[in-house]
mmCIF file of C-alpha atoms in Angstrom:
data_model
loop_
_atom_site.group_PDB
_atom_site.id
_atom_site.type_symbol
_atom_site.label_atom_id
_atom_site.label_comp_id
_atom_site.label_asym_id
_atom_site.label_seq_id
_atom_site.Cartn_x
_atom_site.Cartn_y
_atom_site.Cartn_z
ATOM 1 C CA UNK D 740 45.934 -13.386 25.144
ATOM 2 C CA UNK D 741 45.651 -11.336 28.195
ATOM 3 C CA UNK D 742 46.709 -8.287 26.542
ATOM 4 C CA UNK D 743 43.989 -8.873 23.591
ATOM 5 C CA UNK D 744 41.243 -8.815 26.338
ATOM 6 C CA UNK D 745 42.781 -6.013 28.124
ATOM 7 C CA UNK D 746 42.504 -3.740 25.212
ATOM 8 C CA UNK D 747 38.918 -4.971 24.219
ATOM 9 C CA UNK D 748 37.502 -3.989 27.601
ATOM 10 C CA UNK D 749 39.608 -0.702 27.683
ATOM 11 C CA UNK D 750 37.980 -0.398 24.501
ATOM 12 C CA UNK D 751 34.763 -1.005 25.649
ATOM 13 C CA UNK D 752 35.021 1.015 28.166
ATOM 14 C CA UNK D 753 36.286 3.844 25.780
ATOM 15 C CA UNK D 754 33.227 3.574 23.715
ATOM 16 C CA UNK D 755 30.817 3.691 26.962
ATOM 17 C CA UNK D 756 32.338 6.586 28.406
ATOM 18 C CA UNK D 757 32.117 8.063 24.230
ATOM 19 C CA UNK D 758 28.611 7.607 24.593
ATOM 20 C CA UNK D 759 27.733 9.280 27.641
ATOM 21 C CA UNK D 760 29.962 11.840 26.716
ATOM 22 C CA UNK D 761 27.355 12.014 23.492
ATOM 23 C CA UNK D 762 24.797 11.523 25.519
ATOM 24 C CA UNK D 763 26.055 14.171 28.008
ATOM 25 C CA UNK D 764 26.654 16.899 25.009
ATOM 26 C CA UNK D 765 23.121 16.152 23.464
ATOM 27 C CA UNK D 766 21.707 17.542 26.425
ATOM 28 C CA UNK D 767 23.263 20.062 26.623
ATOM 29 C CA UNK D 768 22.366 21.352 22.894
ATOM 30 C CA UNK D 769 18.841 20.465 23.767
ATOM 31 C CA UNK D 770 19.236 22.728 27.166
ATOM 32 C CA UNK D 771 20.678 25.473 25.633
ATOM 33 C CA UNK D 772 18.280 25.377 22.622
ATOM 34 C CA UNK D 773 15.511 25.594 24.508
ATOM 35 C CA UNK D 774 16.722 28.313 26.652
ATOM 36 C CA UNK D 775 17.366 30.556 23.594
ATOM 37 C CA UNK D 776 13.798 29.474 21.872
ATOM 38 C CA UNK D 777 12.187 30.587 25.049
ATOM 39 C CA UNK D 778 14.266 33.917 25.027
ATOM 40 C CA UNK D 779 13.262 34.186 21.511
ATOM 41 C CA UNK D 780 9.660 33.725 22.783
ATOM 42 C CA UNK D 781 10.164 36.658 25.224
ATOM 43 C CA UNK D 782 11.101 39.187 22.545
ATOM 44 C CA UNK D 783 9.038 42.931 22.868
ATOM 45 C CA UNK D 784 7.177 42.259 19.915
ATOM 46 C CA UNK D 785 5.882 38.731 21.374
ATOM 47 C CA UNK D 786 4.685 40.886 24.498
ATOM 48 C CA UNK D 787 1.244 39.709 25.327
ATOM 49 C CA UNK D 788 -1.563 41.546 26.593
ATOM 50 C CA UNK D 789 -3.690 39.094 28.429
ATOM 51 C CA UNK D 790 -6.359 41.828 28.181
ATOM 52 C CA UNK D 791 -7.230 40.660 24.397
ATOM 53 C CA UNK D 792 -6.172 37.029 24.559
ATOM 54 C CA UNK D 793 -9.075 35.219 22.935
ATOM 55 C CA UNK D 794 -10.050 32.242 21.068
ATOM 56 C CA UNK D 795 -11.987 34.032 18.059
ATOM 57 C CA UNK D 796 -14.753 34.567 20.258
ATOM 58 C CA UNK D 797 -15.348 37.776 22.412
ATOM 59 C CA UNK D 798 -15.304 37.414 25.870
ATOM 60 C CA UNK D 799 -18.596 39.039 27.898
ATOM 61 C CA UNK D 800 -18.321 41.677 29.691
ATOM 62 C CA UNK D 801 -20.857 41.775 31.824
ATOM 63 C CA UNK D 802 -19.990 45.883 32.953
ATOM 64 C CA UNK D 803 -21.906 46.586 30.501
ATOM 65 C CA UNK D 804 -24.926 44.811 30.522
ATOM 66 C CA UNK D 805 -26.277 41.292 29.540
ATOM 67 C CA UNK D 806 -24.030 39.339 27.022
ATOM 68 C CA UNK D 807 -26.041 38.557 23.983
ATOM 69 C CA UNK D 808 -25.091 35.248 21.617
ATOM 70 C CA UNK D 809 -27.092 33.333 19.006
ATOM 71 C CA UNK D 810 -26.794 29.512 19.073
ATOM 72 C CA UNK D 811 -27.813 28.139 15.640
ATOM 73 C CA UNK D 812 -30.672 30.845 15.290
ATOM 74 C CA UNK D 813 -31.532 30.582 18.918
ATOM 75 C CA UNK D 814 -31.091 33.953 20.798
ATOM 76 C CA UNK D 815 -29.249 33.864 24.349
ATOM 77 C CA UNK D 816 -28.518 36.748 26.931
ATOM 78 C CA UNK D 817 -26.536 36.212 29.892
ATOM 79 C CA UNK D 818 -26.578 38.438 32.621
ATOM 80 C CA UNK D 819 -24.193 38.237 36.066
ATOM 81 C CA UNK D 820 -24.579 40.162 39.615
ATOM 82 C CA UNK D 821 -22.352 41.014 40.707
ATOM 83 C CA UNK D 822 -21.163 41.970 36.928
ATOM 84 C CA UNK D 823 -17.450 42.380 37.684
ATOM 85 C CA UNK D 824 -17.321 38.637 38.540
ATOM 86 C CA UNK D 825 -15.776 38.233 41.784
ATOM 87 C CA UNK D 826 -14.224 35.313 43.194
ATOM 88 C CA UNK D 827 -15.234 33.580 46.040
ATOM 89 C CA UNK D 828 -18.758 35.243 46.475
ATOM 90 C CA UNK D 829 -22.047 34.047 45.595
ATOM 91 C CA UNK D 830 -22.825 34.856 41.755
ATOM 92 C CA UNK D 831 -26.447 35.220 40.120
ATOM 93 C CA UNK D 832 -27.003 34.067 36.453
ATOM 94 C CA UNK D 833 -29.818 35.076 34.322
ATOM 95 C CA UNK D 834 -30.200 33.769 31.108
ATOM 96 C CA UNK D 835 -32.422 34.782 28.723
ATOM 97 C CA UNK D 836 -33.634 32.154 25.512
ATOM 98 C CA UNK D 837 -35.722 32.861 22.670
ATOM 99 C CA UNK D 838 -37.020 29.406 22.917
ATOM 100 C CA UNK D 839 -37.686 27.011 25.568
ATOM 101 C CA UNK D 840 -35.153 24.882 27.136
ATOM 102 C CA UNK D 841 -36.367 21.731 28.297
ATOM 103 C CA UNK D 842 -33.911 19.963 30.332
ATOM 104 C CA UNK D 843 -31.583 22.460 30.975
ATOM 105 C CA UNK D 844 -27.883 21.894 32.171
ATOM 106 C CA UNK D 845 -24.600 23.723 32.796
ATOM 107 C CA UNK D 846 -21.469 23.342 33.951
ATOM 108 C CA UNK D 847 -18.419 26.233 34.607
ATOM 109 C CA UNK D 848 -14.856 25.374 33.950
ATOM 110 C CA UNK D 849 -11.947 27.306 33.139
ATOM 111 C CA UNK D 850 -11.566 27.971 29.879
ATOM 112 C CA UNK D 851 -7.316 27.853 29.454
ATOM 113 C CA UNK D 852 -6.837 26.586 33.060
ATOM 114 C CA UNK D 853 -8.183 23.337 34.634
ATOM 115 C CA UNK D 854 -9.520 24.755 38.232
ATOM 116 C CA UNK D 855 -12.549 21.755 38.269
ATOM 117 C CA UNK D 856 -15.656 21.188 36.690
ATOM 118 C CA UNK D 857 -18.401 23.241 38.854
ATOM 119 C CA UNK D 858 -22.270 21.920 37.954
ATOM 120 C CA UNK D 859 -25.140 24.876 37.271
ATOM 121 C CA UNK D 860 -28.354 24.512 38.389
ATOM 122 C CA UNK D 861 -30.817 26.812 36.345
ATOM 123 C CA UNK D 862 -34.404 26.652 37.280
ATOM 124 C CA UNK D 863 -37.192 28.780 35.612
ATOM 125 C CA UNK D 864 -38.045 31.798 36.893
ATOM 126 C CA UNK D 865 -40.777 33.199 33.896
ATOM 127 C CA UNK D 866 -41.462 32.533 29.965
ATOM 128 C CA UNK D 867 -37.846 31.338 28.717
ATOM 129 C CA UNK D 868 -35.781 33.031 31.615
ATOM 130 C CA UNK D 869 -33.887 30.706 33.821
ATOM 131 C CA UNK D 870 -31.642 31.876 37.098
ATOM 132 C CA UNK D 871 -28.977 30.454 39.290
ATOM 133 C CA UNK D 872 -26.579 31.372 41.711
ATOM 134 C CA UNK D 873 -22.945 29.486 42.001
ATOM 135 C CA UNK D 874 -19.929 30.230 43.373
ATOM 136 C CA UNK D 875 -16.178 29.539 42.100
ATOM 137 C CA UNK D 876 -12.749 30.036 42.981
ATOM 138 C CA UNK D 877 -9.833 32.643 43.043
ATOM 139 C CA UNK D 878 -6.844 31.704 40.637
ATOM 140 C CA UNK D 879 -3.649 33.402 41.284
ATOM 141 C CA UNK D 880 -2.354 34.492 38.119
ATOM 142 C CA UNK D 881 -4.739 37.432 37.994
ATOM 143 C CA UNK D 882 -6.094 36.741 34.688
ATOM 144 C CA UNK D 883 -8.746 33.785 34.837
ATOM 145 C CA UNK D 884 -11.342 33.199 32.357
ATOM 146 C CA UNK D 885 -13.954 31.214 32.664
ATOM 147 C CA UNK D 886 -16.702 28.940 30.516
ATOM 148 C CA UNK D 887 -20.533 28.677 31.030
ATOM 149 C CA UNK D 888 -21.669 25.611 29.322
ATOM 150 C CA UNK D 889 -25.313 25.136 28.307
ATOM 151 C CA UNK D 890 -26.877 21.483 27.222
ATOM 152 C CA UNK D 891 -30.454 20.462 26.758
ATOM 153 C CA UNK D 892 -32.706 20.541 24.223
ATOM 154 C CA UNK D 893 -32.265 22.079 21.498
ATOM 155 C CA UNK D 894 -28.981 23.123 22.630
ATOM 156 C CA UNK D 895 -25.858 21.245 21.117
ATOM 157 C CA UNK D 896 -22.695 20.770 23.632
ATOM 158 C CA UNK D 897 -20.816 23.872 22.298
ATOM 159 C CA UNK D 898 -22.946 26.545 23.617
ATOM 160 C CA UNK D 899 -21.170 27.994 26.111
ATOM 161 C CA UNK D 900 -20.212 31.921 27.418
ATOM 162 C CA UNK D 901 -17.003 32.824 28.386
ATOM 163 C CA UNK D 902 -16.237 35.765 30.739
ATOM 164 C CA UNK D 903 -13.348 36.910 32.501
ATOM 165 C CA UNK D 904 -13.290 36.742 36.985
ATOM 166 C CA UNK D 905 -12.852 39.468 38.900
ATOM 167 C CA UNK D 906 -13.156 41.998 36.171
ATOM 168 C CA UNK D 907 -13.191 45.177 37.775
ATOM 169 C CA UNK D 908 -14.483 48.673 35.673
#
């Protein structure tokens, strides 16, 4: 009887120490798989060049002048001074509607990378032409973009321009 419950618990034991062995060997197929998917990923032809990245729509580039859109038939220009959009330094938007905006609101986040939500107080300044000055942060991977996003009648939620900080000429 003693020997019957020996050799259950040895094989017990066995069959634990099978399973973390299992366990132990799935991870390392998982490891090394996604080692070689991310080498894969690195590949020449999968080179990058944040310089285009987009999301079907063109970033502005405010170097060379205002950045025109049209919302749903509604005509926008965007203009920013300093126009190579430096970090940490005072910013001046002018924006530029074919219609009135009456309760105008925006907000600047980063478009790929979460740095905050920073609020954007226009106020008119003539017929349809509304200014204000902000200020955001530096992010250190050298390639930030960010989103201006416009609310208020008649603008919808998905108006927005997206530029690119500290883009130097």
């Amino acid at each position: 009887m003693i020997l019957v419950k020996l050799s259950h618990r040895m094989l017990q034991i066995c069959s634990q120490r099978l399973k973390l062995e299992l366990m132990l060997i799935n991870r390392r197929f998982i490891s090394v798989s996604l080692a070689l998917i991310s080498l894969m990923a690195c590949s020449p032809d999968s080179v990058i060049d944040a310089s285009v990245i987009d999301t079907g729509e063109m970033l502005c580039d405010f170097n060379k002048g205002a950045c025109e859109r049209t919302f749903d038939g509604q005509h926008m220009s965007l203009t920013l001074s300093p126009p190579h959009a430096p970090s940490d330094q005072s910013l001046t938007a002018i924006l530029k509607s074919s219609v009135s905006l009456e309760g105008l609101q925006a907000s600047l986040a980063g478009r790929d990378m979460f740095m905050g939500t920073i609020p954007v107080f226009f106020t008119e300044v003539g017929e349809n032409t509304y200014k204000a000055t902000f200020t955001y942060g530096s992010c250190s991977s050298g390639y930030m973009v960010w989103r201006l996003s416009l609310n208020g009648e008649p603008l919808i939620p998905d108006y927005h321009f997206d530029f690119k900080a500290d883009n130097r000429p």
